[in-house]
Coordinates of C-alpha atoms in Angstrom, one line a residue:
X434 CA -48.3 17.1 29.6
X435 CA -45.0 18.9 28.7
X436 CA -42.1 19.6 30.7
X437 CA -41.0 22.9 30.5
X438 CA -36.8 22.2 31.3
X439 CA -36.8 19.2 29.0
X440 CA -38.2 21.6 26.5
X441 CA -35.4 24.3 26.9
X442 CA -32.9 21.7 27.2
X443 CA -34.3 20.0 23.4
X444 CA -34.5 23.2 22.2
X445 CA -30.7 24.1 23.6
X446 CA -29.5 20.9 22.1
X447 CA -31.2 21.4 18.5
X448 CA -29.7 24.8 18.2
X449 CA -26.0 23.4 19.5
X450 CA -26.3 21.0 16.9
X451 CA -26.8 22.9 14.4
X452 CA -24.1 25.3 15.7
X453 CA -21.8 22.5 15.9
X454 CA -22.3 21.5 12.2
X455 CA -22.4 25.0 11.1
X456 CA -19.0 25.6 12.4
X457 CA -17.7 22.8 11.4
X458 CA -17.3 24.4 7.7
X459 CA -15.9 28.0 9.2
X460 CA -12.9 25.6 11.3
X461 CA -9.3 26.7 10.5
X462 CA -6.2 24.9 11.1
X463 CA -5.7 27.7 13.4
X464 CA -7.1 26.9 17.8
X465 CA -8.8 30.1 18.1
X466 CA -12.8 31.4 19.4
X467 CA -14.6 29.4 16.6
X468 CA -12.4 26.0 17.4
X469 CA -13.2 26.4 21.4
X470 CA -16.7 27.1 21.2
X471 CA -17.3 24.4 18.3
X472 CA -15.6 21.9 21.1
X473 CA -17.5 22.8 24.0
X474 CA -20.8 22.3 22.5
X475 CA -20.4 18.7 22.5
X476 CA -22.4 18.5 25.3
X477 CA -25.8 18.5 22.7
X478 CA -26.1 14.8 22.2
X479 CA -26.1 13.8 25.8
X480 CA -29.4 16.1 25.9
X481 CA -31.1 14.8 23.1
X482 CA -30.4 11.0 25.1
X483 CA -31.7 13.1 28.4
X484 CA -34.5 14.5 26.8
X485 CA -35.5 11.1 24.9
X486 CA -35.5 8.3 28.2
X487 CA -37.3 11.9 30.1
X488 CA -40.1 11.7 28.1
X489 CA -40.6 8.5 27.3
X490 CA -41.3 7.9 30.9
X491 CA -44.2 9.7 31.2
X492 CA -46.0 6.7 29.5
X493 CA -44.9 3.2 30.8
X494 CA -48.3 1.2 31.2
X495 CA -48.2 0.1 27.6
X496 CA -44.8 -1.5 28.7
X497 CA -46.6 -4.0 31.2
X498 CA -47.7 -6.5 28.8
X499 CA -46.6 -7.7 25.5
X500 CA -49.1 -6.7 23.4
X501 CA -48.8 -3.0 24.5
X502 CA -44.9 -3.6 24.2
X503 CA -45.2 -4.6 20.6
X504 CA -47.7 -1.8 20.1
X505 CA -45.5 0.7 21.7
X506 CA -42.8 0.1 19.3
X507 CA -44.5 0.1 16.4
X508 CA -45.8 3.7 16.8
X509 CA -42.1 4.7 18.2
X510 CA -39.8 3.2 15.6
X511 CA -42.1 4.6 12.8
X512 CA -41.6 8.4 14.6
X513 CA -37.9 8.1 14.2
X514 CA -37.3 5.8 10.8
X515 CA -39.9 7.7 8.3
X516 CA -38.2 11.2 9.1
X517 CA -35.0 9.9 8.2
X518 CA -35.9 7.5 5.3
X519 CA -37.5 11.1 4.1
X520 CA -34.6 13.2 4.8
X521 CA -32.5 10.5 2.7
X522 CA -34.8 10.2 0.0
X523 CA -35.4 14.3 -0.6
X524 CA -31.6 14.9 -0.1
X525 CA -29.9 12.3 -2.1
X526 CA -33.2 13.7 -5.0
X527 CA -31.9 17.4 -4.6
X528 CA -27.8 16.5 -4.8
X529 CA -29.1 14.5 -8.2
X530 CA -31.1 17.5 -9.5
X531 CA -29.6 20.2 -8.4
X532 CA -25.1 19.9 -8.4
X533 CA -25.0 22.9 -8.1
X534 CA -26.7 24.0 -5.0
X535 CA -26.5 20.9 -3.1
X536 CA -22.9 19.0 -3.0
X537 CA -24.8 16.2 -0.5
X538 CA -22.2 16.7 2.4
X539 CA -21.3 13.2 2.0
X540 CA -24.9 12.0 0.5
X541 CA -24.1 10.3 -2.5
X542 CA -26.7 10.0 -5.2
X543 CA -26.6 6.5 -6.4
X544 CA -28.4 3.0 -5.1
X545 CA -25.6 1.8 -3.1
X546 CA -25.5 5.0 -0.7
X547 CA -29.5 4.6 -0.7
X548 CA -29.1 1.3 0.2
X549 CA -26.2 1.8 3.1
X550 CA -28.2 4.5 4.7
X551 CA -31.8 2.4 4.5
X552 CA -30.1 0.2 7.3
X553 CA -27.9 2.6 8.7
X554 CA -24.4 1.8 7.6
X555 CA -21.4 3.7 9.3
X556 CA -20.7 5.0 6.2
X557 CA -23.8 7.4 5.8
X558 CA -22.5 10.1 8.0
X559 CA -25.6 11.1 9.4
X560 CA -27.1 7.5 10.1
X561 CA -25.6 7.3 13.8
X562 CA -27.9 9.7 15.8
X563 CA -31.1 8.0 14.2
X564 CA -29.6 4.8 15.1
X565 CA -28.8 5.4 18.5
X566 CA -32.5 6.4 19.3
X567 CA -33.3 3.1 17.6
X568 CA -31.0 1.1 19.7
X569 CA -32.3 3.2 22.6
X570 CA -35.8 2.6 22.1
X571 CA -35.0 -1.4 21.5
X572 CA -33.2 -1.7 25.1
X573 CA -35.8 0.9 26.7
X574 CA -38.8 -1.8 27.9
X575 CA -36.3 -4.1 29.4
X576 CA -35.1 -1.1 31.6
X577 CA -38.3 -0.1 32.6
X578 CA -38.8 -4.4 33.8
X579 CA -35.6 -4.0 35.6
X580 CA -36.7 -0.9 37.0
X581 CA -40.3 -2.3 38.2
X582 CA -38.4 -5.5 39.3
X583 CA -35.6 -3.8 41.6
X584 CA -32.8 -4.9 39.2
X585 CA -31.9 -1.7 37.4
X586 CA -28.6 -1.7 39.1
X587 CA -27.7 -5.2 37.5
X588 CA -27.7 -3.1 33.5
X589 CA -26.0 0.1 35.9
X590 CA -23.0 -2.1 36.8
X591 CA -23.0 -3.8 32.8
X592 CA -22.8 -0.3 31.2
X593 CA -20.5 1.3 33.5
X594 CA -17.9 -1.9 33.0
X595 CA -18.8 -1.7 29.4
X596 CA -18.0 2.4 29.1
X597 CA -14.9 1.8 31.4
X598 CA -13.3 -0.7 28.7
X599 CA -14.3 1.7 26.1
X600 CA -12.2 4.9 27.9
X601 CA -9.2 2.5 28.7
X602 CA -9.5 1.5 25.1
X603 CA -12.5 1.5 22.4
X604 CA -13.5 -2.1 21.0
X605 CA -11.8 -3.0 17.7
X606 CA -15.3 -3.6 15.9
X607 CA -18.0 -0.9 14.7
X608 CA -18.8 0.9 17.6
X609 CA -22.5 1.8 15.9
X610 CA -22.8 -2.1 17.2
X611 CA -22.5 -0.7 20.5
X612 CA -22.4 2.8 21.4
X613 CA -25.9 2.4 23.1
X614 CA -24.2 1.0 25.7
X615 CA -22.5 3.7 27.2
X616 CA -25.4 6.4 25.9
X617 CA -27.7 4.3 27.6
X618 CA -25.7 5.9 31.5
X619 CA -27.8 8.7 30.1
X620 CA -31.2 7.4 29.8
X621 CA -30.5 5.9 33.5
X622 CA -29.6 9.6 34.2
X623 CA -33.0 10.3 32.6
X624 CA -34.8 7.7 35.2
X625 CA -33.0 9.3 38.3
X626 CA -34.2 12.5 37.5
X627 CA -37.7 12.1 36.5
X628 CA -38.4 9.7 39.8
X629 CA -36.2 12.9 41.5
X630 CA -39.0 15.1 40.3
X631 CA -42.0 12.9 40.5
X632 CA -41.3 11.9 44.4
X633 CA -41.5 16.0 44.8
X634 CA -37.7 15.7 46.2
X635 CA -34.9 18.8 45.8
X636 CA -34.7 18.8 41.9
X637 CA -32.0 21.7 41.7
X638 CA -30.3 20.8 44.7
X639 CA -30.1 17.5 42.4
X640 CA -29.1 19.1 39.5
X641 CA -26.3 20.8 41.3
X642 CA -24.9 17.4 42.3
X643 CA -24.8 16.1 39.3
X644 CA -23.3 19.1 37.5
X645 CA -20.7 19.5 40.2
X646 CA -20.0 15.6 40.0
X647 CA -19.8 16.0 36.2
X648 CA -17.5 18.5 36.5
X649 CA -15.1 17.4 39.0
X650 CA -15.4 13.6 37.1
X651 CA -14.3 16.0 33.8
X652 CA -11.3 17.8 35.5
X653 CA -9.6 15.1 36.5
X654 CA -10.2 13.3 33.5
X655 CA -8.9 16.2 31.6
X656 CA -5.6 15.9 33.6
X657 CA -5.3 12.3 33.2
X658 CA -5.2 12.7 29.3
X659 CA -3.0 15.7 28.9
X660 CA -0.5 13.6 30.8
X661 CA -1.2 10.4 28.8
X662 CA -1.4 12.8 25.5
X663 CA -5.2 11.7 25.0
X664 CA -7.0 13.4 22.2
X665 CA -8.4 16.6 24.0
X666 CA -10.8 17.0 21.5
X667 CA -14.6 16.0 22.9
X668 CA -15.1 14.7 19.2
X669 CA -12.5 12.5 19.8
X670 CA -14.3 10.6 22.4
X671 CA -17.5 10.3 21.1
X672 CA -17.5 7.3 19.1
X673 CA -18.1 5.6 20.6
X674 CA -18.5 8.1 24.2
X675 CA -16.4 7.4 27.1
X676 CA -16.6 8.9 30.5
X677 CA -14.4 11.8 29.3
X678 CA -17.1 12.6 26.8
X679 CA -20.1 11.7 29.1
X680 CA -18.8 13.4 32.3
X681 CA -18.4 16.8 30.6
X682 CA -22.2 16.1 29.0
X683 CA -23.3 16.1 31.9
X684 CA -21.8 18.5 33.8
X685 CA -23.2 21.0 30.9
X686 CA -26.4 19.3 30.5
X687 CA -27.6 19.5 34.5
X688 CA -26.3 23.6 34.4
X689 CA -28.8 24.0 31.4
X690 CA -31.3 22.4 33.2
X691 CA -30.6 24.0 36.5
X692 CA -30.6 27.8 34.0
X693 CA -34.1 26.6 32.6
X694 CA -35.6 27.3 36.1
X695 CA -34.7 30.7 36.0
X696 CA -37.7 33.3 35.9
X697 CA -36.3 34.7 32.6
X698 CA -37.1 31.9 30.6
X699 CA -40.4 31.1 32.2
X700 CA -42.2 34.3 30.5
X701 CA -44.9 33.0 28.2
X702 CA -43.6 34.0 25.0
X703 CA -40.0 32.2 26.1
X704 CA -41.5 29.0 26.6
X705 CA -43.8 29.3 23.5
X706 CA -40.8 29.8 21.4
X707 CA -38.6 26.9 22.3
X708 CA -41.2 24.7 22.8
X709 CA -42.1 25.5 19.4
X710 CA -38.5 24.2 18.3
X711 CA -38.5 21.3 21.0
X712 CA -41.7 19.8 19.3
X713 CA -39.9 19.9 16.2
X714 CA -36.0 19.1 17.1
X715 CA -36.0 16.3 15.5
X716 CA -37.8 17.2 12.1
X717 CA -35.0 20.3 12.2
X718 CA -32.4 17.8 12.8
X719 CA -32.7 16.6 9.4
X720 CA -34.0 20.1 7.5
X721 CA -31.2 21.8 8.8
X722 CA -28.3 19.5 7.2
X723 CA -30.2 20.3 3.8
X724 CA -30.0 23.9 4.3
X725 CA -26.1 23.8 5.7
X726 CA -25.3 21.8 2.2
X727 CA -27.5 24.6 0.4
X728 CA -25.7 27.2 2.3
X729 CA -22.1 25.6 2.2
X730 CA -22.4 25.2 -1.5
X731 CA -23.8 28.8 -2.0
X732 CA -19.7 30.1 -1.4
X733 CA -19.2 29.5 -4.6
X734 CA -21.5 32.1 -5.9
X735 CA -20.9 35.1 -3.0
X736 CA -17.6 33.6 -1.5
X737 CA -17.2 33.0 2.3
X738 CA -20.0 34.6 4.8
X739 CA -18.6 33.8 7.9
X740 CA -19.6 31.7 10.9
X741 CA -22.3 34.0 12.3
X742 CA -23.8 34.8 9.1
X743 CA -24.0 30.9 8.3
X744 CA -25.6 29.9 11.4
X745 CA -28.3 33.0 11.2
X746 CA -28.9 31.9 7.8
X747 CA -29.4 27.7 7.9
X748 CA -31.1 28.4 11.5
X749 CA -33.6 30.6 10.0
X750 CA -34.5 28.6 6.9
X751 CA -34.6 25.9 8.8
X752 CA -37.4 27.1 10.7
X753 CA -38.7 28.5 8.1
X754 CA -39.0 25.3 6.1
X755 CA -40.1 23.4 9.5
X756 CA -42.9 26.2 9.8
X757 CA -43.9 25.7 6.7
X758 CA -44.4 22.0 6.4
X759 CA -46.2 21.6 9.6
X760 CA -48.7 24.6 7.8
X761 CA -49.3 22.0 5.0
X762 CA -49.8 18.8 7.1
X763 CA -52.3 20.6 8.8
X764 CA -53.9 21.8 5.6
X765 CA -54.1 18.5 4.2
X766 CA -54.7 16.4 7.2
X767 CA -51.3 14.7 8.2
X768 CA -49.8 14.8 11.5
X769 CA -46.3 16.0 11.3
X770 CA -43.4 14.7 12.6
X771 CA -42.5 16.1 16.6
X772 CA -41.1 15.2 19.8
X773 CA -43.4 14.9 22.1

């Protein structure tokens, strides 16, 4: 069983992120069209969260016992560490073998980075979003036992205290030691909405709240810290997220989820399409950063190509290259690595 809004919205998210990154390496010291749109992508993450507590609900029974517990994260922790002890492994391989084409984008090819980024040090750049769908899956059984127990609202008042102190000020320790806490609003968001849907209520009229709540939530937010001189920057307050961060994700994330009902992207071949790159957001999550490295590194052979050209090119190759190895797993028997 798929649902067809969590797909568009995975697929949305996959292609922001990529975006995001993409446009990261075509940012000037001038505020101008790339520098806005590059900012008010940030809403991407907060999907991903949505997307990941959405699905995961549509299977809970293994959750009522121990056993099924322990087996439950077995099969989930090995669908999100193997992709990214393979990502590590192949890119730290190709900045070792091949300077030229690959500078690493902060992947360093000696022991000591292999060794950071096997347990997810803060210092392997890409490490946190892996890690927070760790941490995520780790906390996501004991919310499904407050949930059946009528005590969800016990971890609702924890993280919002918790995500309050981080706005007024963030913790002075890691914050990849606790930036679940405040994602984890979203995968309560997640459990709203899917028991929305299941009990057949309003789910638009729902999504309008929320996005209207968001966005209200977001404007006076943005208010408070031009007058307090606050970083403006959604970057800025993501890590760890505060409500400034979260309220805009959400106010973005319910429109594209309210937009995914309309007719338009209901046609077969639509849905086919982004479906495709939902299944496999989290595979292209890791291709893609390869490509950007090969594609960033490439401006030293045929100069600068320009936002738009960069994105066309590392999104294409990056479908290309996840095309291609789901071809081979299927020709030699594997099952590759998706979302479900």
């Amino acid at each position: 069983m798929r649902f067809t809004h969590i797909d568009f919205l995975r697929a949305i998210s996959i292609i922001g992120v990529i975006a995001i990154h993409v446009l990261y390496y075509n940012l000037t010291s001038k505020v101008n069209l790339t520098t806005a749109v590059w900012n008010y992508l940030h809403f991407v993450v907060t999907g991903f969260v949505l997307c990941s507590g959405y699905v995961l609900l549509r299977k809970t029974d293994s959750l009522k016992t121990l056993t099924g517990t322990l087996g439950w994260y077995k099969k989930r922790l090995i669908r999100l560490i193997i992709p990214y002890y393979i990502y590590v492994i192949v890119h730290i391989l190709l900045t070792y073998f091949l300077p030229n084409f690959f500078s690493g984008l902060g992947v360093k090819a000696n022991f000591n980075y292999f060794f950071q980024a096997l347990f997810f040090s803060n210092s392997v750049s890409i490490s946190w979003l892996p890690l927070l769908f760790v941490q995520l899956t780790i906390l996501f059984p004991l919310l499904i036992f407050l949930l059946r127990k009528n005590l969800l609202y016990v971890y609702l008042i924890f993280s919002l205290t918790i995500t309050f102190l981080i706005t007024v000020k963030p913790f002075p320790f890691n914050y990849y030691e606790y930036m679940f806490i405040p994602w984890s609003l979203i995968t309560l968001l997640a459990i709203y909405l899917f028991n929305v849907e299941k009990s057949k209520l309003n789910f638009t009229r729902h999504l309008l709240f929320l996005a209207i709540t968001g966005g209200i939530i977001f404007a006076i937010l943005s208010f408070l810290w031009t007058s307090l001189h606050r970083p403006m920057y959604l970057i800025d307050n993501k890590y760890p997220p505060n409500f400034f961060y979260l309220s805009y994700g959400v106010f973005i994330t319910m429109l594209m989820l309210y937009i995914s009902r309309f007719s338009i992207f209901l046609r077969k071949g639509i849905v086919d399409f982004y479906t495709y790159i939902s299944k496999n957001s989290y595979s292209l999550y890791f291709i893609h950063y390869m490509v950007l490295d090969f594609v960033v590194e490439s401006r030293k052979f045929i100069g600068q190509h320009g936002a738009i050209i960069d994105f066309s090119a590392v999104i294409s190759l990056s479908l290309l290259i996840s095309y291609l190895i789901n071809i081979i797993s299927k020709t030699i028997k594997i099952s590759p690595i998706n979302n479900s």
